[in-house]
Coordinates of N, CA, C and O in Angstrom, one line a residue:
F1 N 13.1 -13.7 25.6 CA 12.8 -12.6 25.2 C 13.7 -11.9 24.5 O 13.5 -11.1 23.4
M2 N 14.7 -11.8 25.1 CA 16.0 -10.9 24.7 C 16.5 -11.4 23.2 O 16.8 -10.4 22.7
T3 N 16.3 -12.8 22.9 CA 16.8 -13.1 21.6 C 16.0 -12.5 20.4 O 16.3 -12.4 19.4
L4 N 14.8 -12.3 21.0 CA 13.9 -11.9 19.9 C 13.6 -10.6 19.8 O 13.0 -9.8 18.9
R5 N 13.8 -9.7 20.8 CA 13.9 -8.3 20.9 C 14.6 -7.8 19.7 O 13.7 -6.8 18.9
T6 N 15.5 -8.1 19.4 CA 16.3 -7.3 18.2 C 15.7 -7.9 17.0 O 15.4 -6.8 16.2
P7 N 15.8 -8.9 16.5 CA 15.2 -9.5 15.2 C 13.8 -8.8 14.9 O 13.4 -8.5 13.9
Y8 N 13.0 -8.8 15.7 CA 11.6 -8.5 15.6 C 11.2 -7.1 16.1 O 10.1 -6.5 16.0
V9 N 12.3 -6.0 16.7 CA 12.4 -5.0 16.9 C 11.2 -4.5 18.1 O 10.4 -3.6 17.8
L10 N 11.1 -5.4 19.1 CA 10.2 -5.3 20.0 C 10.7 -4.2 20.9 O 11.8 -4.0 21.2
K11 N 9.5 -3.2 21.2 CA 9.9 -1.8 21.9 C 9.2 -2.0 23.3 O 8.0 -2.3 23.5
G12 N 9.9 -1.6 24.2 CA 9.2 -1.6 25.6 C 9.6 -2.7 26.6 O 10.4 -3.5 26.1
N13 N 9.2 -2.6 27.9 CA 9.3 -3.5 28.8 C 8.4 -4.5 28.7 O 6.8 -4.3 28.5
I14 N 8.5 -5.8 28.8 CA 7.5 -6.9 28.8 C 7.1 -7.4 30.2 O 8.0 -7.7 30.9
S15 N 6.0 -7.6 30.3 CA 5.4 -7.7 31.9 C 5.8 -9.0 32.2 O 5.7 -9.9 31.3
K16 N 5.9 -9.2 33.6 CA 5.8 -10.9 33.9 C 4.6 -11.8 33.5 O 4.9 -12.9 33.1
E17 N 3.6 -11.1 33.5 CA 2.4 -11.8 33.0 C 2.4 -12.3 31.3 O 2.2 -13.4 31.0
I18 N 2.8 -11.2 30.5 CA 3.1 -11.5 29.1 C 4.4 -13.0 29.1 O 4.1 -13.7 28.1
I19 N 5.3 -12.8 30.0 CA 6.4 -13.7 29.7 C 5.6 -15.1 30.4 O 6.0 -16.0 29.8
D20 N 4.6 -15.0 31.2 CA 4.0 -16.2 31.5 C 3.3 -16.7 30.2 O 3.4 -17.9 30.2
I21 N 2.7 -16.0 29.7 CA 2.0 -16.5 28.4 C 2.6 -17.1 27.4 O 2.3 -18.0 26.9
C22 N 3.8 -16.5 27.4 CA 4.9 -16.6 26.2 C 5.5 -17.9 26.6 O 6.7 -17.7 25.9
K23 N 5.5 -18.7 27.5 CA 6.3 -19.8 28.2 C 6.8 -20.6 26.9 O 7.8 -21.5 26.7
Q24 N 5.6 -21.0 26.2 CA 5.8 -22.1 25.1 C 6.5 -21.1 24.0 O 6.2 -20.1 23.5
P25 N 7.5 -21.6 23.4 CA 8.1 -21.3 22.2 C 7.0 -20.4 21.2 O 7.5 -19.9 20.6
I26 N 6.0 -21.5 20.9 CA 5.3 -21.0 19.7 C 4.5 -19.9 20.2 O 4.2 -18.9 19.0
M27 N 4.0 -19.7 21.3 CA 3.2 -18.5 21.7 C 4.1 -17.3 21.9 O 3.8 -16.1 21.3
L28 N 5.6 -17.5 22.1 CA 6.5 -16.3 22.0 C 6.7 -15.9 20.7 O 6.7 -14.7 20.2
R29 N 6.4 -16.6 19.8 CA 6.7 -16.6 18.4 C 5.4 -15.6 17.6 O 5.5 -14.6 17.1
F30 N 4.3 -16.2 18.2 CA 3.1 -15.4 17.9 C 3.1 -13.8 18.1 O 2.7 -13.0 17.7
F31 N 3.7 -13.8 19.6 CA 3.7 -12.4 20.5 C 4.9 -11.6 19.4 O 4.4 -10.6 19.2
A32 N 6.0 -12.1 19.2 CA 7.0 -11.4 18.4 C 6.5 -11.2 17.2 O 6.8 -9.8 16.8
E33 N 5.9 -12.0 16.6 CA 5.4 -11.4 15.2 C 4.4 -10.4 15.3 O 4.1 -9.3 14.3
A34 N 3.3 -10.7 16.4 CA 2.3 -9.6 16.1 C 2.7 -8.3 16.8 O 2.3 -7.3 16.1
Y35 N 3.7 -8.1 17.6 CA 4.1 -6.8 18.0 C 5.3 -6.4 17.3 O 6.2 -5.3 18.0
S36 N 5.8 -7.0 16.2 CA 7.3 -6.6 15.6 C 7.1 -5.2 15.3 O 6.0 -4.6 14.7
K37 N 8.2 -4.5 15.6 CA 8.5 -3.0 15.1 C 7.5 -2.0 15.9 O 7.0 -1.2 15.3
E38 N 6.7 -2.6 16.9 CA 6.0 -1.9 17.8 C 6.0 -1.7 19.3 O 7.0 -2.7 19.8
K39 N 5.7 -1.1 20.0 CA 5.8 -1.3 21.4 C 4.9 -2.1 21.9 O 3.8 -2.3 21.7
V40 N 5.6 -3.2 23.0 CA 4.6 -4.1 23.4 C 3.7 -3.6 24.4 O 4.1 -2.4 25.1
P41 N 2.7 -4.0 24.7 CA 1.6 -3.7 25.6 C 2.5 -3.4 27.2 O 2.8 -4.2 27.5
K42 N 1.9 -2.5 27.8 CA 2.2 -2.1 29.1 C 1.5 -3.0 30.1 O 1.7 -3.6 31.1
M43 N 0.3 -3.3 29.5 CA -0.7 -4.0 30.4 C -0.8 -5.5 30.0 O -0.1 -5.4 29.4
D44 N -1.3 -6.1 30.9 CA -1.4 -7.7 31.0 C -2.5 -7.9 29.6 O -3.3 -7.2 29.6
I45 N -1.9 -8.9 28.9 CA -2.8 -9.1 27.8 C -3.0 -10.7 28.0 O -2.5 -11.7 28.4
R46 N -4.3 -11.3 27.0 CA -4.3 -12.5 27.1 C -4.1 -13.0 25.6 O -3.7 -12.3 24.9
R47 N -4.0 -14.6 25.5 CA -3.5 -15.1 24.3 C -4.8 -14.7 23.3 O -3.9 -14.3 22.2
I48 N -5.8 -14.5 23.5 CA -6.7 -14.1 22.4 C -6.1 -12.9 21.7 O -6.5 -12.4 20.5
Q49 N -6.0 -11.7 22.5 CA -5.3 -10.5 22.1 C -4.3 -10.6 21.3 O -4.0 -10.0 20.3
I50 N -3.3 -11.5 21.5 CA -2.1 -11.8 20.6 C -2.5 -12.6 19.5 O -1.9 -12.0 18.4
F51 N -3.3 -13.6 19.5 CA -3.8 -13.8 18.1 C -4.4 -13.0 17.2 O -4.3 -13.1 16.0
N52 N -5.5 -12.0 18.0 CA -6.2 -11.1 17.1 C -5.1 -10.2 16.5 O -5.3 -9.6 15.3
K53 N -4.2 -9.7 17.3 CA -3.2 -8.6 16.5 C -2.5 -9.4 15.6 O -2.0 -8.8 14.4
Y54 N -1.9 -10.5 15.7 CA -1.1 -11.5 14.7 C -2.1 -11.7 13.5 O -1.6 -11.2 12.3
W55 N -3.4 -12.1 13.7 CA -4.4 -12.2 12.6 C -4.3 -11.0 11.6 O -4.3 -11.1 10.5
D56 N -4.6 -9.6 12.4 CA -4.6 -8.7 11.8 C -3.5 -8.2 11.0 O -3.5 -7.6 10.0
K57 N -2.2 -8.3 11.6 CA -1.1 -8.0 11.1 C -1.0 -8.8 9.7 O -0.5 -8.3 8.8
K58 N -0.9 -10.3 10.0 CA -0.6 -11.0 8.8 C -1.4 -11.1 7.5 O -1.0 -11.5 6.6
L59 N -2.8 -10.9 8.0 CA -3.7 -11.1 7.1 C -4.1 -9.5 6.5 O -5.4 -9.5 6.1
S60 N -3.4 -8.5 6.8 CA -4.1 -7.3 6.5 C -3.7 -6.9 5.0 O -4.4 -5.8 4.6
E61 N -2.8 -7.4 4.4 CA -2.7 -7.2 2.8 C -4.3 -7.4 2.4 O -4.7 -8.5 2.5
K62 N -4.6 -6.7 1.1 CA -5.6 -6.6 0.5 C -6.2 -8.1 0.1 O -7.2 -8.7 0.4
K63 N -5.3 -8.6 -0.6 CA -5.5 -10.0 -1.3 C -5.5 -11.1 -0.2 O -6.3 -11.7 -0.3
M64 N -4.3 -10.9 0.7 CA -4.5 -11.9 1.6 C -5.5 -11.8 2.9 O -5.8 -13.0 3.4
E65 N -6.1 -10.6 3.1 CA -7.0 -10.7 3.8 C -8.1 -11.6 3.5 O -8.8 -12.4 4.3
R66 N -9.0 -11.4 2.4 CA -10.0 -12.1 2.2 C -9.8 -13.6 1.8 O -10.3 -14.6 2.2
E67 N -8.6 -13.7 1.1 CA -8.4 -15.0 0.7 C -7.8 -15.8 1.8 O -8.1 -17.1 1.6
G68 N -6.9 -15.4 2.6 CA -6.3 -16.0 3.6 C -7.4 -16.4 4.7 O -7.5 -17.5 5.2
R69 N -8.2 -15.4 5.1 CA -9.3 -15.7 6.0 C -10.2 -16.7 5.5 O -10.5 -17.8 6.1
D70 N -10.8 -16.7 4.0 CA -11.7 -17.7 3.5 C -11.2 -19.1 3.3 O -11.6 -20.1 4.0
F71 N -9.5 -19.2 3.3 CA -9.1 -20.5 3.0 C -8.9 -21.0 4.7 O -9.2 -22.2 4.7
L72 N -8.6 -20.2 5.4 CA -8.3 -20.6 7.0 C -10.0 -21.1 7.5 O -9.9 -22.3 8.2
F73 N -11.0 -20.3 7.1 CA -12.1 -20.7 7.5 C -12.5 -21.9 6.9 O -13.3 -22.9 7.5
N74 N -12.3 -22.1 5.6 CA -12.6 -23.3 5.0 C -11.9 -24.8 5.5 O -12.4 -25.6 5.6
L75 N -10.8 -24.3 5.9 CA -9.8 -25.3 6.4 C -10.4 -26.0 7.7 O -10.6 -27.2 7.8
V76 N -10.7 -24.9 8.7 CA -11.4 -25.5 10.0 C -12.7 -26.0 9.5 O -13.1 -27.1 10.3
E77 N -13.5 -25.7 8.8 CA -14.9 -26.3 8.5 C -14.7 -27.9 8.0 O -15.4 -28.6 8.4
I78 N -13.6 -27.9 7.2 CA -13.4 -29.3 6.5 C -12.9 -30.2 7.7 O -13.6 -31.3 7.8
M79 N -11.9 -29.9 8.7 CA -11.5 -30.4 9.7 C -12.9 -30.8 10.8 O -12.9 -31.9 11.2
I80 N -13.9 -29.8 11.0 CA -15.0 -30.1 12.0 C -15.8 -31.2 11.2 O -16.1 -32.0 11.8
Q81 N -16.1 -30.8 10.0 CA -16.8 -31.9 9.3 C -16.5 -33.3 9.3 O -17.0 -34.3 9.4
L82 N -15.1 -33.3 9.0 CA -14.3 -34.9 9.3 C -13.9 -35.1 10.7 O -13.6 -36.3 10.6
R83 N -14.2 -34.2 11.6 CA -13.8 -34.5 12.8 C -12.4 -34.8 13.1 O -11.8 -35.9 13.6
K84 N -11.4 -34.2 12.0 CA -10.0 -34.5 12.3 C -9.0 -33.0 12.6 O -9.7 -32.0 12.0
V85 N -8.0 -33.3 13.1 CA -7.2 -32.0 13.6 C -5.9 -31.8 12.3 O -5.3 -30.9 12.2
E86 N -6.1 -33.1 11.5 CA -5.1 -33.1 10.5 C -5.7 -33.6 9.2 O -6.4 -34.5 9.1
L87 N -5.6 -32.8 8.1 CA -6.1 -33.5 6.8 C -5.0 -34.1 6.0 O -3.7 -33.4 5.6
G88 N -5.4 -35.2 5.3 CA -4.5 -35.7 4.0 C -4.5 -34.7 2.9 O -5.5 -34.0 2.7
E89 N -3.1 -34.6 2.3 CA -3.2 -33.4 1.2 C -4.4 -33.6 0.0 O -4.7 -32.8 -0.5
K90 N -4.7 -35.2 -0.2 CA -5.6 -35.5 -1.0 C -7.1 -34.9 -0.8 O -7.7 -34.4 -1.7
I91 N -7.2 -34.9 0.7 CA -8.6 -34.4 0.9 C -8.6 -32.9 1.0 O -9.6 -32.2 0.6
L92 N -7.3 -32.2 1.4 CA -7.5 -30.8 0.8 C -7.6 -30.3 -0.4 O -8.3 -29.5 -0.7
I93 N -7.0 -31.0 -1.3 CA -7.1 -30.5 -2.7 C -8.4 -31.0 -3.2 O -9.0 -30.0 -3.9
R94 N -9.3 -32.1 -2.8 CA -10.5 -32.4 -3.2 C -11.4 -31.4 -2.7 O -12.3 -30.9 -3.3
N95 N -11.1 -30.8 -1.5 CA -12.3 -29.8 -0.6 C -12.0 -28.4 -1.1 O -12.9 -27.6 -0.9
T96 N -10.9 -28.2 -1.5 CA -10.4 -26.6 -1.5 C -10.0 -26.3 -3.1 O -10.0 -25.3 -3.6
H97 N -9.7 -27.3 -4.1 CA -9.2 -27.3 -5.3 C -8.0 -26.5 -5.4 O -7.7 -25.7 -6.3
I98 N -7.3 -26.5 -4.3 CA -6.1 -25.7 -4.0 C -4.8 -27.0 -4.3 O -4.7 -27.6 -3.3
N99 N -3.7 -26.7 -5.2 CA -2.4 -27.4 -5.1 C -1.7 -27.2 -4.1 O -0.9 -26.1 -4.3
P100 N -1.1 -27.8 -3.0 CA -0.3 -27.4 -1.8 C 0.9 -27.4 -2.3 O 1.6 -26.7 -1.8
D101 N 1.3 -27.8 -3.5 CA 2.8 -27.8 -4.1 C 3.0 -26.5 -5.1 O 4.2 -26.3 -5.3
S102 N 2.0 -25.8 -5.2 CA 2.0 -24.6 -6.2 C 2.5 -23.5 -5.4 O 1.8 -23.3 -4.2
P103 N 3.4 -22.9 -5.6 CA 4.2 -21.7 -5.0 C 3.4 -20.5 -4.8 O 3.5 -19.6 -4.1
D104 N 2.3 -20.2 -5.6 CA 1.4 -19.0 -5.7 C 0.0 -19.2 -5.1 O -0.7 -18.3 -5.6
T105 N -0.1 -20.4 -4.3 CA -1.5 -20.3 -4.0 C -1.6 -19.7 -2.6 O -0.6 -19.4 -1.8
I106 N -2.9 -19.7 -2.1 CA -3.0 -18.9 -0.7 C -2.5 -19.9 0.3 O -1.8 -19.5 1.3
F107 N -2.3 -21.2 0.1 CA -2.1 -22.2 1.1 C -0.4 -22.0 1.1 O -0.1 -22.0 2.2
S108 N 0.2 -21.9 0.0 CA 1.7 -21.5 0.2 C 2.0 -20.1 0.7 O 3.0 -20.2 1.6
K109 N 1.0 -19.2 0.5 CA 1.5 -18.0 1.3 C 1.3 -18.3 2.6 O 2.1 -17.9 3.6
I110 N 0.2 -18.9 3.3 CA -0.1 -19.0 4.6 C 1.3 -20.0 5.3 O 1.6 -19.8 6.3
L111 N 1.4 -21.2 4.5 CA 2.3 -22.0 5.0 C 3.7 -21.6 5.1 O 4.4 -21.7 5.8
S112 N 4.1 -20.4 4.2 CA 5.3 -19.7 4.4 C 5.3 -18.8 5.6 O 6.5 -18.4 6.1
E113 N 4.5 -18.6 6.4 CA 4.4 -18.0 7.7 C 5.2 -18.8 8.7 O 5.7 -18.3 9.5
N114 N 5.2 -20.0 8.4 CA 5.9 -21.1 9.3 C 5.3 -21.3 10.7 O 6.1 -21.3 11.5
I115 N 4.0 -20.7 10.8 CA 3.6 -20.7 12.3 C 2.2 -21.2 12.1 O 1.7 -21.6 13.1
I116 N 1.3 -20.6 11.2 CA -0.2 -20.9 11.2 C -0.5 -22.6 11.1 O -1.0 -23.0 11.8
I117 N 0.0 -23.0 10.0 CA -0.4 -24.3 9.6 C 1.1 -25.0 9.2 O 1.9 -24.3 8.8
F118 N 0.9 -26.4 9.2 CA 2.3 -27.0 8.8 C 1.7 -28.2 7.7 O 0.7 -28.3 7.3
K119 N 2.9 -28.6 6.8 CA 2.5 -29.6 6.0 C 3.6 -30.6 6.3 O 5.0 -30.1 6.2
D120 N 3.4 -32.0 6.6 CA 4.5 -32.7 6.9 C 4.0 -34.1 6.4 O 3.0 -34.7 6.5
Y121 N 5.1 -34.9 5.9 CA 5.1 -36.2 5.2 C 4.6 -37.2 6.4 O 5.4 -37.3 7.3
D122 N 3.7 -38.0 6.2 CA 3.1 -39.0 6.8 C 3.4 -40.4 6.4 O 3.0 -40.6 5.3
K123 N 4.6 -41.0 7.0 CA 5.2 -42.4 6.3 C 4.2 -43.3 6.1 O 4.2 -44.1 5.5
I124 N 3.2 -43.3 7.3 CA 2.1 -44.4 7.2 C 1.2 -44.4 6.1 O 1.0 -45.3 5.2
M125 N 0.8 -43.0 5.7 CA -0.2 -42.8 4.9 C 0.3 -42.4 3.3 O -0.4 -42.4 2.5
H126 N 1.7 -42.2 3.5 CA 2.4 -41.8 2.2 C 1.8 -40.8 1.7 O 1.6 -40.7 0.4
E127 N 1.5 -39.8 2.3 CA 1.1 -38.4 2.0 C 1.4 -37.5 2.9 O 1.6 -37.6 4.3
N128 N 1.3 -36.2 2.2 CA 1.4 -35.0 3.1 C 0.3 -34.9 4.1 O -0.8 -34.9 3.6
K129 N 0.4 -34.6 5.4 CA -0.7 -34.0 6.4 C -0.6 -32.6 6.3 O 0.5 -31.9 6.5
I130 N -1.7 -32.0 6.5 CA -1.9 -30.7 7.0 C -2.7 -30.3 8.0 O -3.7 -30.9 8.2
G131 N -2.3 -29.3 8.8 CA -2.9 -28.9 10.2 C -2.4 -27.7 10.4 O -1.5 -27.0 10.2
F132 N -2.9 -27.3 11.6 CA -2.7 -25.9 12.4 C -1.4 -26.2 13.0 O -1.6 -27.3 13.8
T133 N -0.4 -25.5 13.3 CA 0.8 -25.8 14.2 C 0.6 -25.7 15.5 O 1.1 -26.3 16.5
Y134 N -0.7 -24.8 15.9 CA -0.8 -24.6 17.3 C -2.2 -24.8 17.5 O -2.9 -24.3 16.9
E135 N -2.5 -25.9 18.6 CA -3.9 -26.0 18.8 C -4.6 -25.0 19.2 O -5.9 -24.7 18.9
A136 N -4.3 -24.1 20.0 CA -4.8 -23.0 20.7 C -5.3 -21.8 19.4 O -6.3 -21.4 19.3
F137 N -4.2 -21.8 18.2 CA -4.4 -20.9 17.3 C -5.7 -21.7 16.2 O -6.6 -20.9 15.8
F138 N -5.7 -22.9 16.1 CA -6.6 -23.8 15.5 C -8.2 -23.3 16.1 O -9.0 -22.9 15.6
E139 N -8.1 -23.3 17.6 CA -9.4 -23.1 18.2 C -10.0 -21.7 18.1 O -11.0 -21.3 18.0
F140 N -8.9 -20.7 18.1 CA -9.3 -19.5 17.7 C -9.6 -19.1 16.3 O -11.0 -18.4 16.2
V141 N -9.2 -19.7 15.4 CA -9.8 -19.9 13.8 C -11.3 -20.3 13.9 O -12.2 -19.9 13.2
I142 N -11.6 -21.4 14.9 CA -12.9 -22.2 14.8 C -13.9 -20.8 15.3 O -14.9 -20.5 14.7
A143 N -13.3 -20.4 16.2 CA -14.4 -19.3 17.2 C -14.4 -18.0 16.0 O -15.6 -17.5 16.1
R144 N -13.2 -17.3 15.3 CA -13.6 -16.4 14.3 C -14.5 -16.9 13.4 O -15.4 -16.0 13.0
R145 N -14.2 -18.0 12.7 CA -15.5 -18.5 12.1 C -16.7 -18.6 12.3 O -17.6 -18.1 11.5
F146 N -16.8 -18.9 13.5 CA -18.2 -19.2 14.1 C -18.7 -17.8 14.2 O -20.1 -17.3 13.8
L147 N -17.9 -16.8 14.6 CA -18.8 -15.5 15.0 C -19.0 -14.8 13.6 O -19.9 -14.2 13.5
S148 N -17.9 -14.8 12.6 CA -18.1 -14.4 11.2 C -19.3 -14.9 10.9 O -20.2 -14.4 9.9
D149 N -19.8 -16.3 10.7 CA -21.0 -16.6 10.2 C -22.2 -16.1 10.9 O -23.3 -16.3 10.4
Y150 N -22.3 -15.9 12.1 CA -23.5 -15.4 12.8 C -23.4 -13.8 13.3 O -24.0 -13.5 14.0
T151 N -22.7 -12.9 12.6 CA -22.6 -11.6 13.0 C -24.2 -10.9 12.7 O -24.2 -10.0 12.9
E152 N -25.0 -11.5 11.8 CA -26.4 -10.8 11.4 C -27.3 -11.4 12.1 O -28.6 -11.2 11.8
I153 N -27.4 -12.3 13.0 CA -28.5 -12.9 13.9 C -28.6 -12.1 15.2 O -27.6 -11.7 15.6
C154 N -29.6 -12.2 15.9 CA -30.0 -11.7 17.1 C -29.2 -12.7 18.2 O -28.8 -13.8 17.8
E155 N -29.0 -12.2 19.6 CA -28.4 -12.8 20.5 C -29.0 -14.2 20.9 O -28.1 -15.3 21.1
K156 N -30.3 -14.3 20.7 CA -30.9 -15.4 21.0 C -30.4 -16.5 20.1 O -30.3 -17.7 20.7
E157 N -30.7 -16.3 18.8 CA -30.4 -17.3 17.8 C -28.9 -17.9 18.0 O -28.4 -18.9 17.7
L158 N -28.0 -16.5 18.3 CA -26.6 -17.0 18.3 C -26.3 -17.8 19.4 O -25.4 -19.0 19.5
L159 N -27.0 -17.6 20.7 CA -26.9 -18.6 21.8 C -27.5 -20.0 21.5 O -27.0 -21.0 21.9
E160 N -28.2 -19.9 20.6 CA -28.7 -21.6 20.3 C -27.8 -22.2 19.2 O -27.5 -23.3 19.5
K161 N -27.3 -21.4 18.4 CA -26.4 -22.0 17.5 C -25.0 -22.3 18.4 O -24.3 -23.5 18.2
F162 N -24.8 -21.7 19.3 CA -23.4 -21.7 20.0 C -23.9 -23.0 21.2 O -23.0 -23.8 21.2
K163 N -24.8 -23.4 21.5 CA -25.3 -24.5 22.3 C -25.4 -25.9 21.7 O -24.9 -26.6 21.5
G164 N -25.7 -25.5 20.2 CA -25.7 -26.9 19.1 C -24.2 -27.3 19.2 O -23.8 -28.2 19.0
M165 N -23.2 -26.2 18.9 CA -21.8 -26.5 18.8 C -21.4 -27.1 20.2 O -20.7 -28.0 20.1
I166 N -21.8 -26.7 21.4 CA -21.2 -27.2 22.6 C -21.9 -28.8 22.9 O -21.0 -29.5 23.1
D167 N -23.0 -29.0 22.4 CA -23.8 -30.1 22.3 C -22.7 -31.1 21.3 O -22.8 -32.3 21.7
D168 N -22.2 -30.7 20.3 CA -21.5 -31.2 19.4 C -19.8 -31.8 19.9 O -19.4 -32.4 19.5
I169 N -19.5 -31.3 21.1 CA -18.4 -31.2 21.7 C -17.9 -32.7 21.8 O -16.7 -33.2 21.6
P170 N -18.7 -33.7 22.3 CA -18.5 -35.0 22.7 C -17.9 -35.7 21.3 O -17.1 -36.7 21.0
S171 N -18.1 -35.4 19.9 CA -17.8 -36.1 18.9 C -16.8 -35.3 18.5 O -16.2 -36.0 17.3
F172 N -16.3 -34.2 18.8 CA -15.1 -33.3 18.4 C -14.4 -32.8 19.6 O -14.8 -31.6 19.7
K173 N -13.4 -33.5 20.2 CA -12.9 -32.8 21.4 C -12.2 -31.3 21.1 O -12.2 -30.6 22.1
N174 N -11.8 -30.8 19.8 CA -11.1 -29.9 19.7 C -12.3 -28.8 19.9 O -11.4 -27.5 19.8
Y175 N -13.4 -29.0 19.8 CA -14.3 -27.8 20.0 C -14.2 -27.4 21.4 O -14.6 -26.0 21.8
M176 N -13.6 -28.1 22.3 CA -13.9 -27.8 23.6 C -13.0 -26.6 23.9 O -13.2 -25.8 25.0
G177 N -11.9 -26.0 23.4 CA -11.0 -25.0 23.7 C -11.9 -24.0 23.3 O -11.8 -22.6 23.8

């Protein structure tokens, strides 16, 4: 924490519980980015609160907000349909019509954060693979997408949709998170 306190301008004392949540370096990075230039919470927080704060901060620019959210929701939808946690670059291009090599696309903007998604060359498939850097954040985006899809329905319908998703877990283990 001390090494990140200065570059991220983290203010305040960090509780033992937050330290426990942030034992993984990537979770620590999410925390530092989410609370950069702000006072860290005095109370204990959960991982979802860190992810929500990070999401709100990083996708808060007007253009990035809608476009970034839509891209990430589309990305998880494709992954869910294909039952994959990584996509080949050709699949991404075919489904999103976004060129991952173009510097001014929403993909490039999100990739430049160096924390949400990755692009890595797969020597076996001879193409770049795209996926979420942290599985817990992937699950968080799935949950946000699910909730955004069903904000207008009653609780009974929401529970039915959720049960359908739960029933689908055996075919895609990443739903389990």
